[in-house]
């Protein structure tokens, strides 16, 4: 069974940090772009960050640039999202998603804003209190 599972969410105060993890099972992540998305109540889903299959390229939404860092460990089949200097407006359910990376074209903006992802996790809640 092909599955992504997020973990690491929770309640944190403004200015605090959390590290989200995304674990894959049933397939290896080596050939996949991984995106992190979030959705707050009453708001559209937002592409937060993406990382290329090799980890050599990453892309961030302006709202999190300089505060969030995406990384991956393909040997462990894991992807991470380090979130620092958290703000109340970061409160949302965070999802990771996977799509096989094109062999001919890569654009972080494309994958973050328009990518058609094949696999999604169930989400993990992040709540930042003021």
Tab-separated table of N, CA and C in Angstrom:
chain	number	residue	atom	x	y	z
A	1	UNK	N	0.850	-1.186	0.000
A	1	UNK	CA	0.000	0.000	0.000
A	1	UNK	C	0.889	1.239	0.000
A	2	UNK	N	0.651	2.128	-0.960
A	2	UNK	CA	1.439	3.338	-1.076
A	2	UNK	C	0.869	4.394	-0.141
A	3	UNK	N	1.734	4.920	0.708
A	3	UNK	CA	1.212	5.785	1.758
A	3	UNK	C	2.233	6.842	2.157
A	4	UNK	N	1.724	8.031	2.496
A	4	UNK	CA	2.520	9.082	3.112
A	4	UNK	C	1.898	9.382	4.469
A	5	UNK	N	2.740	9.531	5.470
A	5	UNK	CA	2.250	9.818	6.813
A	5	UNK	C	3.036	10.985	7.385
A	6	UNK	N	2.310	12.043	7.758
A	6	UNK	CA	2.941	13.190	8.391
A	6	UNK	C	2.921	13.035	9.908
A	7	UNK	N	3.890	13.649	10.543
A	7	UNK	CA	3.930	13.700	12.000
A	7	UNK	C	4.676	14.951	12.415
A	8	UNK	N	4.577	15.271	13.700
A	8	UNK	CA	5.339	16.388	14.235
A	8	UNK	C	4.547	17.649	14.489
A	9	UNK	N	3.275	17.641	14.136
A	9	UNK	CA	2.465	18.813	14.406
A	9	UNK	C	2.185	18.955	15.894
A	10	UNK	N	1.594	20.086	16.240
A	10	UNK	CA	1.256	20.314	17.638
A	10	UNK	C	0.944	21.759	17.904
A	11	UNK	N	0.899	22.085	19.187
A	11	UNK	CA	0.618	23.444	19.640
A	11	UNK	C	1.914	24.096	20.091
A	12	UNK	N	2.169	25.288	19.570
A	12	UNK	CA	3.400	25.994	19.916
A	12	UNK	C	3.081	27.478	20.031
A	13	UNK	N	3.857	28.184	20.826
A	13	UNK	CA	3.663	29.624	20.973
A	13	UNK	C	4.314	30.378	19.820
A	14	UNK	N	3.837	31.586	19.630
A	14	UNK	CA	4.437	32.465	18.623
A	14	UNK	C	5.944	32.511	18.830
A	15	UNK	N	6.678	32.400	17.730
A	15	UNK	CA	8.128	32.429	17.789
A	15	UNK	C	8.765	31.063	17.990
A	16	UNK	N	7.952	30.074	18.242
A	16	UNK	CA	8.474	28.737	18.476
A	16	UNK	C	8.776	27.987	17.185
A	17	UNK	N	9.167	26.730	17.353
A	17	UNK	CA	9.568	25.900	16.223
A	17	UNK	C	8.900	24.537	16.286
A	18	UNK	N	8.722	23.973	15.121
A	18	UNK	CA	8.275	22.591	14.979
A	18	UNK	C	8.978	21.990	13.776
A	19	UNK	N	9.174	20.678	13.818
A	19	UNK	CA	9.692	19.978	12.644
A	19	UNK	C	8.688	18.918	12.246
A	20	UNK	N	8.166	19.069	11.046
A	20	UNK	CA	7.245	18.079	10.508
A	20	UNK	C	8.028	17.025	9.744
A	21	UNK	N	7.553	15.801	9.826
A	21	UNK	CA	8.151	14.702	9.077
A	21	UNK	C	7.110	14.090	8.155
A	22	UNK	N	7.582	13.599	7.051
A	22	UNK	CA	6.731	12.922	6.074
A	22	UNK	C	7.407	11.599	5.743
A	23	UNK	N	6.767	10.518	6.109
A	23	UNK	CA	7.329	9.187	5.898
A	23	UNK	C	6.566	8.474	4.790
A	24	UNK	N	7.312	7.867	3.886
A	24	UNK	CA	6.695	7.124	2.785
A	24	UNK	C	6.796	5.633	3.060
A	25	UNK	N	5.757	4.929	2.694
A	25	UNK	CA	5.787	3.472	2.763
A	25	UNK	C	5.144	2.910	1.493
A	26	UNK	N	5.648	1.771	1.077
A	26	UNK	CA	5.123	1.139	-0.121
A	26	UNK	C	5.768	1.613	-1.412
A	27	UNK	N	6.590	2.654	-1.331
A	27	UNK	CA	7.333	3.117	-2.500
A	27	UNK	C	8.520	3.938	-1.995
A	28	UNK	N	9.501	4.130	-2.864
A	28	UNK	CA	10.665	4.925	-2.486
A	28	UNK	C	10.524	6.320	-3.076
A	29	UNK	N	11.007	7.291	-2.328
A	29	UNK	CA	10.817	8.689	-2.695
A	29	UNK	C	11.867	9.227	-3.666
A	30	UNK	N	12.836	8.414	-4.014
A	30	UNK	CA	13.992	8.902	-4.783
A	30	UNK	C	13.605	9.669	-6.050
A	31	UNK	N	12.534	9.245	-6.714
A	31	UNK	CA	12.175	9.854	-7.994
A	31	UNK	C	11.043	10.871	-7.870
A	32	UNK	N	10.719	11.240	-6.661
A	32	UNK	CA	9.527	12.053	-6.445
A	32	UNK	C	9.846	13.441	-5.915
A	33	UNK	N	9.163	14.421	-6.480
A	33	UNK	CA	9.093	15.739	-5.862
A	33	UNK	C	8.150	15.638	-4.675
A	34	UNK	N	8.540	16.257	-3.573
A	34	UNK	CA	7.684	16.297	-2.398
A	34	UNK	C	7.263	17.734	-2.141
A	35	UNK	N	5.977	17.907	-1.998
A	35	UNK	CA	5.440	19.213	-1.668
A	35	UNK	C	4.838	19.212	-0.276
A	36	UNK	N	4.970	20.343	0.387
A	36	UNK	CA	4.275	20.577	1.653
A	36	UNK	C	3.192	21.626	1.393
A	37	UNK	N	1.998	21.304	1.820
A	37	UNK	CA	0.854	22.181	1.634
A	37	UNK	C	0.179	22.405	2.985
A	38	UNK	N	-0.581	23.463	3.073
A	38	UNK	CA	-1.335	23.692	4.300
A	38	UNK	C	-2.705	24.250	3.962
A	39	UNK	N	-3.632	23.997	4.849
A	39	UNK	CA	-4.976	24.526	4.676
A	39	UNK	C	-5.544	24.924	6.026
A	40	UNK	N	-5.883	26.180	6.121
A	40	UNK	CA	-6.516	26.710	7.323
A	40	UNK	C	-8.028	26.735	7.106
A	41	UNK	N	-8.796	26.712	8.190
A	41	UNK	CA	-10.257	26.730	8.055
A	41	UNK	C	-10.737	27.926	7.243
A	42	UNK	N	-11.567	27.657	6.256
A	42	UNK	CA	-12.132	28.726	5.453
A	42	UNK	C	-11.207	29.295	4.407
A	43	UNK	N	-10.023	28.713	4.277
A	43	UNK	CA	-9.054	29.218	3.303
A	43	UNK	C	-8.700	28.145	2.295
A	44	UNK	N	-8.204	28.590	1.152
A	44	UNK	CA	-7.760	27.646	0.133
A	44	UNK	C	-6.442	26.999	0.541
A	45	UNK	N	-6.230	25.840	-0.012
A	45	UNK	CA	-4.961	25.169	0.235
A	45	UNK	C	-3.808	25.976	-0.356
A	46	UNK	N	-2.718	26.033	0.373
A	46	UNK	CA	-1.554	26.830	-0.043
A	46	UNK	C	-0.340	25.931	-0.177
A	47	UNK	N	0.364	26.084	-1.270
A	47	UNK	CA	1.628	25.394	-1.439
A	47	UNK	C	2.699	26.092	-0.620
A	48	UNK	N	3.250	25.429	0.350
A	48	UNK	CA	4.211	26.037	1.273
A	48	UNK	C	5.642	25.882	0.769
A	49	UNK	N	5.967	24.651	0.353
A	49	UNK	CA	7.344	24.385	-0.044
A	49	UNK	C	7.381	23.123	-0.884
A	50	UNK	N	8.362	23.050	-1.774
A	50	UNK	CA	8.615	21.811	-2.495
A	50	UNK	C	10.113	21.552	-2.511
A	51	UNK	N	10.451	20.284	-2.678
A	51	UNK	CA	11.853	19.892	-2.781
A	51	UNK	C	11.978	18.880	-3.907
A	52	UNK	N	13.009	19.055	-4.703
A	52	UNK	CA	13.213	18.170	-5.845
A	52	UNK	C	13.602	16.774	-5.373
A	53	UNK	N	13.579	15.831	-6.296
A	53	UNK	CA	13.809	14.430	-5.936
A	53	UNK	C	15.194	14.210	-5.317
A	54	UNK	N	16.179	14.949	-5.802
A	54	UNK	CA	17.538	14.794	-5.272
A	54	UNK	C	17.767	15.629	-4.021
A	55	UNK	N	16.874	16.570	-3.771
A	55	UNK	CA	17.068	17.503	-2.664
A	55	UNK	C	17.899	18.713	-3.037
A	56	UNK	N	18.303	18.781	-4.284
A	56	UNK	CA	19.167	19.869	-4.697
A	56	UNK	C	18.468	21.189	-4.939
A	57	UNK	N	17.149	21.154	-5.033
A	57	UNK	CA	16.404	22.382	-5.286
A	57	UNK	C	15.192	22.435	-4.365
A	58	UNK	N	14.969	23.608	-3.790
A	58	UNK	CA	13.801	23.797	-2.939
A	58	UNK	C	13.152	25.134	-3.273
A	59	UNK	N	11.914	25.236	-2.926
A	59	UNK	CA	11.111	26.412	-3.285
A	59	UNK	C	10.135	26.687	-2.152
A	60	UNK	N	9.899	27.983	-1.896
A	60	UNK	CA	9.063	28.351	-0.756
A	60	UNK	C	8.056	29.428	-1.135
A	61	UNK	N	6.934	29.392	-0.472
A	61	UNK	CA	5.997	30.494	-0.573
A	61	UNK	C	6.609	31.716	0.111
A	62	UNK	N	6.269	32.895	-0.370
A	62	UNK	CA	6.811	34.118	0.213
A	62	UNK	C	6.460	34.215	1.698
A	63	UNK	N	5.319	33.685	2.075
A	63	UNK	CA	4.853	33.796	3.454
A	63	UNK	C	5.714	33.030	4.449
A	64	UNK	N	6.521	32.089	3.971
A	64	UNK	CA	7.335	31.277	4.878
A	64	UNK	C	8.824	31.377	4.578
A	65	UNK	N	9.164	32.084	3.515
A	65	UNK	CA	10.569	32.171	3.111
A	65	UNK	C	11.412	32.763	4.238
A	66	UNK	N	12.528	32.127	4.507
A	66	UNK	CA	13.407	32.581	5.575
A	66	UNK	C	13.062	32.005	6.937
A	67	UNK	N	11.908	31.376	7.054
A	67	UNK	CA	11.494	30.782	8.342
A	67	UNK	C	11.383	29.268	8.264
A	68	UNK	N	11.004	28.749	7.106
A	68	UNK	CA	10.829	27.306	6.923
A	68	UNK	C	11.961	26.760	6.075
A	69	UNK	N	12.344	25.517	6.372
A	69	UNK	CA	13.385	24.844	5.593
A	69	UNK	C	12.942	23.418	5.317
A	70	UNK	N	12.935	23.065	4.043
A	70	UNK	CA	12.568	21.703	3.651
A	70	UNK	C	13.840	20.906	3.391
A	71	UNK	N	13.819	19.638	3.747
A	71	UNK	CA	14.967	18.760	3.506
A	71	UNK	C	14.451	17.342	3.316
A	72	UNK	N	15.328	16.494	2.853
A	72	UNK	CA	14.918	15.105	2.648
A	72	UNK	C	16.101	14.186	2.887
A	73	UNK	N	15.775	12.955	3.261
A	73	UNK	CA	16.767	11.900	3.437
A	73	UNK	C	16.228	10.704	2.662
A	74	UNK	N	16.657	10.582	1.429
A	74	UNK	CA	16.112	9.510	0.587
A	74	UNK	C	16.490	8.128	1.104
A	75	UNK	N	17.614	8.023	1.782
A	75	UNK	CA	18.013	6.735	2.340
A	75	UNK	C	17.020	6.265	3.399
A	76	UNK	N	16.416	7.223	4.086
A	76	UNK	CA	15.432	6.893	5.110
A	76	UNK	C	13.998	7.018	4.597
A	77	UNK	N	13.870	7.448	3.337
A	77	UNK	CA	12.531	7.618	2.763
A	77	UNK	C	11.708	8.650	3.527
A	78	UNK	N	12.374	9.744	3.904
A	78	UNK	CA	11.765	10.756	4.751
A	78	UNK	C	11.981	12.143	4.156
A	79	UNK	N	11.004	13.009	4.403
A	79	UNK	CA	11.118	14.419	4.066
A	79	UNK	C	10.711	15.214	5.303
A	80	UNK	N	11.366	16.358	5.490
A	80	UNK	CA	11.143	17.151	6.697
A	80	UNK	C	10.797	18.597	6.332
A	81	UNK	N	10.075	19.229	7.215
A	81	UNK	CA	9.824	20.664	7.110
A	81	UNK	C	10.118	21.283	8.468
A	82	UNK	N	11.234	21.975	8.556
A	82	UNK	CA	11.604	22.681	9.771
A	82	UNK	C	10.935	24.050	9.750
A	83	UNK	N	10.157	24.321	10.772
A	83	UNK	CA	9.406	25.573	10.826
A	83	UNK	C	9.863	26.366	12.044
A	84	UNK	N	10.466	27.497	11.805
A	84	UNK	CA	10.960	28.369	12.868
A	84	UNK	C	10.204	29.698	12.847
A	85	UNK	N	10.348	30.429	13.933
A	85	UNK	CA	9.701	31.745	14.061
A	85	UNK	C	8.229	31.675	13.669
A	86	UNK	N	7.563	30.705	14.211
A	86	UNK	CA	6.170	30.470	13.834
A	86	UNK	C	5.274	31.620	14.255
A	87	UNK	N	4.260	31.851	13.431
A	87	UNK	CA	3.293	32.922	13.652
A	87	UNK	C	1.892	32.322	13.737
A	88	UNK	N	0.986	33.022	14.384
A	88	UNK	CA	-0.404	32.501	14.442
A	88	UNK	C	-0.985	32.223	13.060
A	89	UNK	N	-0.590	32.996	12.075
A	89	UNK	CA	-1.117	32.780	10.722
A	89	UNK	C	-0.565	31.525	10.052
A	90	UNK	N	0.380	30.856	10.695
A	90	UNK	CA	0.856	29.562	10.193
A	90	UNK	C	-0.048	28.418	10.642
A	91	UNK	N	-1.001	28.708	11.495
A	91	UNK	CA	-1.925	27.685	11.964
A	91	UNK	C	-2.712	27.084	10.812
A	92	UNK	N	-2.636	25.771	10.682
A	92	UNK	CA	-3.294	25.068	9.580
A	92	UNK	C	-3.047	23.574	9.739
A	93	UNK	N	-3.719	22.804	8.905
A	93	UNK	CA	-3.368	21.401	8.731
A	93	UNK	C	-2.333	21.333	7.610
A	94	UNK	N	-1.241	20.673	7.888
A	94	UNK	CA	-0.138	20.555	6.937
A	94	UNK	C	-0.122	19.157	6.328
A	95	UNK	N	0.029	19.134	5.014
A	95	UNK	CA	0.042	17.888	4.257
A	95	UNK	C	1.343	17.775	3.469
A	96	UNK	N	1.836	16.552	3.335
A	96	UNK	CA	2.886	16.314	2.354
A	96	UNK	C	2.271	15.531	1.193
A	97	UNK	N	2.868	15.693	0.040
A	97	UNK	CA	2.359	15.052	-1.165
A	97	UNK	C	3.530	14.720	-2.079
A	98	UNK	N	3.336	13.707	-2.912
A	98	UNK	CA	4.409	13.233	-3.780
A	98	UNK	C	3.932	13.124	-5.225
A	99	UNK	N	4.820	13.526	-6.123
A	99	UNK	CA	4.578	13.353	-7.557
A	99	UNK	C	5.900	13.001	-8.210
A	100	UNK	N	5.842	12.095	-9.154
A	100	UNK	CA	7.081	11.685	-9.834
A	100	UNK	C	7.645	12.876	-10.609
A	101	UNK	N	8.917	13.138	-10.415
A	101	UNK	CA	9.536	14.290	-11.060
A	101	UNK	C	9.724	14.048	-12.545
A	102	UNK	N	9.382	15.058	-13.334
A	102	UNK	CA	9.606	14.980	-14.769
A	102	UNK	C	11.086	14.849	-15.071
A	103	UNK	N	11.394	14.017	-16.066
A	103	UNK	CA	12.791	13.831	-16.451
A	103	UNK	C	13.308	14.988	-17.293
A	104	UNK	N	12.394	15.793	-17.814
A	104	UNK	CA	12.799	16.809	-18.780
A	104	UNK	C	12.650	18.238	-18.280
A	105	UNK	N	11.911	18.416	-17.193
A	105	UNK	CA	11.630	19.797	-16.788
A	105	UNK	C	11.444	19.853	-15.284
A	106	UNK	N	12.039	20.841	-14.666
A	106	UNK	CA	11.786	21.049	-13.237
A	106	UNK	C	11.656	22.537	-12.960
A	107	UNK	N	10.584	22.883	-12.273
A	107	UNK	CA	10.394	24.240	-11.791
A	107	UNK	C	9.744	24.150	-10.411
A	108	UNK	N	10.411	24.705	-9.433
A	108	UNK	CA	9.864	24.675	-8.083
A	108	UNK	C	8.534	25.384	-8.003
A	109	UNK	N	8.432	26.523	-8.665
A	109	UNK	CA	7.174	27.262	-8.659
A	109	UNK	C	6.051	26.438	-9.279
A	110	UNK	N	6.374	25.737	-10.368
A	110	UNK	CA	5.342	24.919	-11.015
A	110	UNK	C	4.840	23.840	-10.067
A	111	UNK	N	5.750	23.143	-9.445
A	111	UNK	CA	5.336	22.037	-8.582
A	111	UNK	C	4.615	22.551	-7.338
A	112	UNK	N	4.984	23.736	-6.874
A	112	UNK	CA	4.338	24.254	-5.679
A	112	UNK	C	2.947	24.809	-5.987
A	113	UNK	N	2.797	25.392	-7.155
A	113	UNK	CA	1.539	26.074	-7.468
A	113	UNK	C	0.605	25.262	-8.367
A	114	UNK	N	1.161	24.403	-9.206
A	114	UNK	CA	0.311	23.731	-10.206
A	114	UNK	C	0.514	22.223	-10.271
A	115	UNK	N	1.414	21.702	-9.464
A	115	UNK	CA	1.716	20.289	-9.560
A	115	UNK	C	0.502	19.414	-9.270
A	116	UNK	N	0.380	18.350	-10.026
A	116	UNK	CA	-0.705	17.380	-9.844
A	116	UNK	C	-0.129	16.196	-9.076
A	117	UNK	N	-0.327	16.191	-7.793
A	117	UNK	CA	0.306	15.205	-6.932
A	117	UNK	C	-0.484	13.900	-6.888
A	118	UNK	N	0.249	12.805	-6.858
A	118	UNK	CA	-0.379	11.489	-6.906
A	118	UNK	C	-0.703	10.949	-5.516
A	119	UNK	N	0.116	11.280	-4.558
A	119	UNK	CA	-0.054	10.713	-3.225
A	119	UNK	C	-0.096	11.836	-2.198
A	120	UNK	N	-0.992	11.692	-1.246
A	120	UNK	CA	-1.167	12.679	-0.181
A	120	UNK	C	-1.203	11.996	1.168
A	121	UNK	N	-0.642	12.676	2.163
A	121	UNK	CA	-0.792	12.214	3.532
A	121	UNK	C	-2.117	12.666	4.108
A	122	UNK	N	-2.351	12.273	5.337
A	122	UNK	CA	-3.629	12.578	5.990
A	122	UNK	C	-3.611	13.938	6.676
A	123	UNK	N	-2.435	14.509	6.829
A	123	UNK	CA	-2.305	15.835	7.423
A	123	UNK	C	-1.969	15.793	8.895
A	124	UNK	N	-1.315	16.854	9.348
A	124	UNK	CA	-1.000	17.023	10.760
A	124	UNK	C	-1.310	18.467	11.149
A	125	UNK	N	-1.934	18.634	12.285
A	125	UNK	CA	-2.384	19.960	12.714
A	125	UNK	C	-1.237	20.735	13.353
A	126	UNK	N	-1.067	21.955	12.915
A	126	UNK	CA	-0.131	22.888	13.536
A	126	UNK	C	-0.939	24.078	14.041
A	127	UNK	N	-0.791	24.357	15.322
A	127	UNK	CA	-1.497	25.480	15.925
A	127	UNK	C	-0.479	26.378	16.621
A	128	UNK	N	-0.474	27.644	16.245
A	128	UNK	CA	0.444	28.610	16.831
A	128	UNK	C	-0.375	29.615	17.622
A	129	UNK	N	-0.119	29.670	18.901
A	129	UNK	CA	-0.868	30.580	19.768
A	129	UNK	C	-0.149	31.918	19.868
A	130	UNK	N	-0.943	32.945	20.127
A	130	UNK	CA	-0.363	34.281	20.234
A	130	UNK	C	-0.125	34.665	21.684
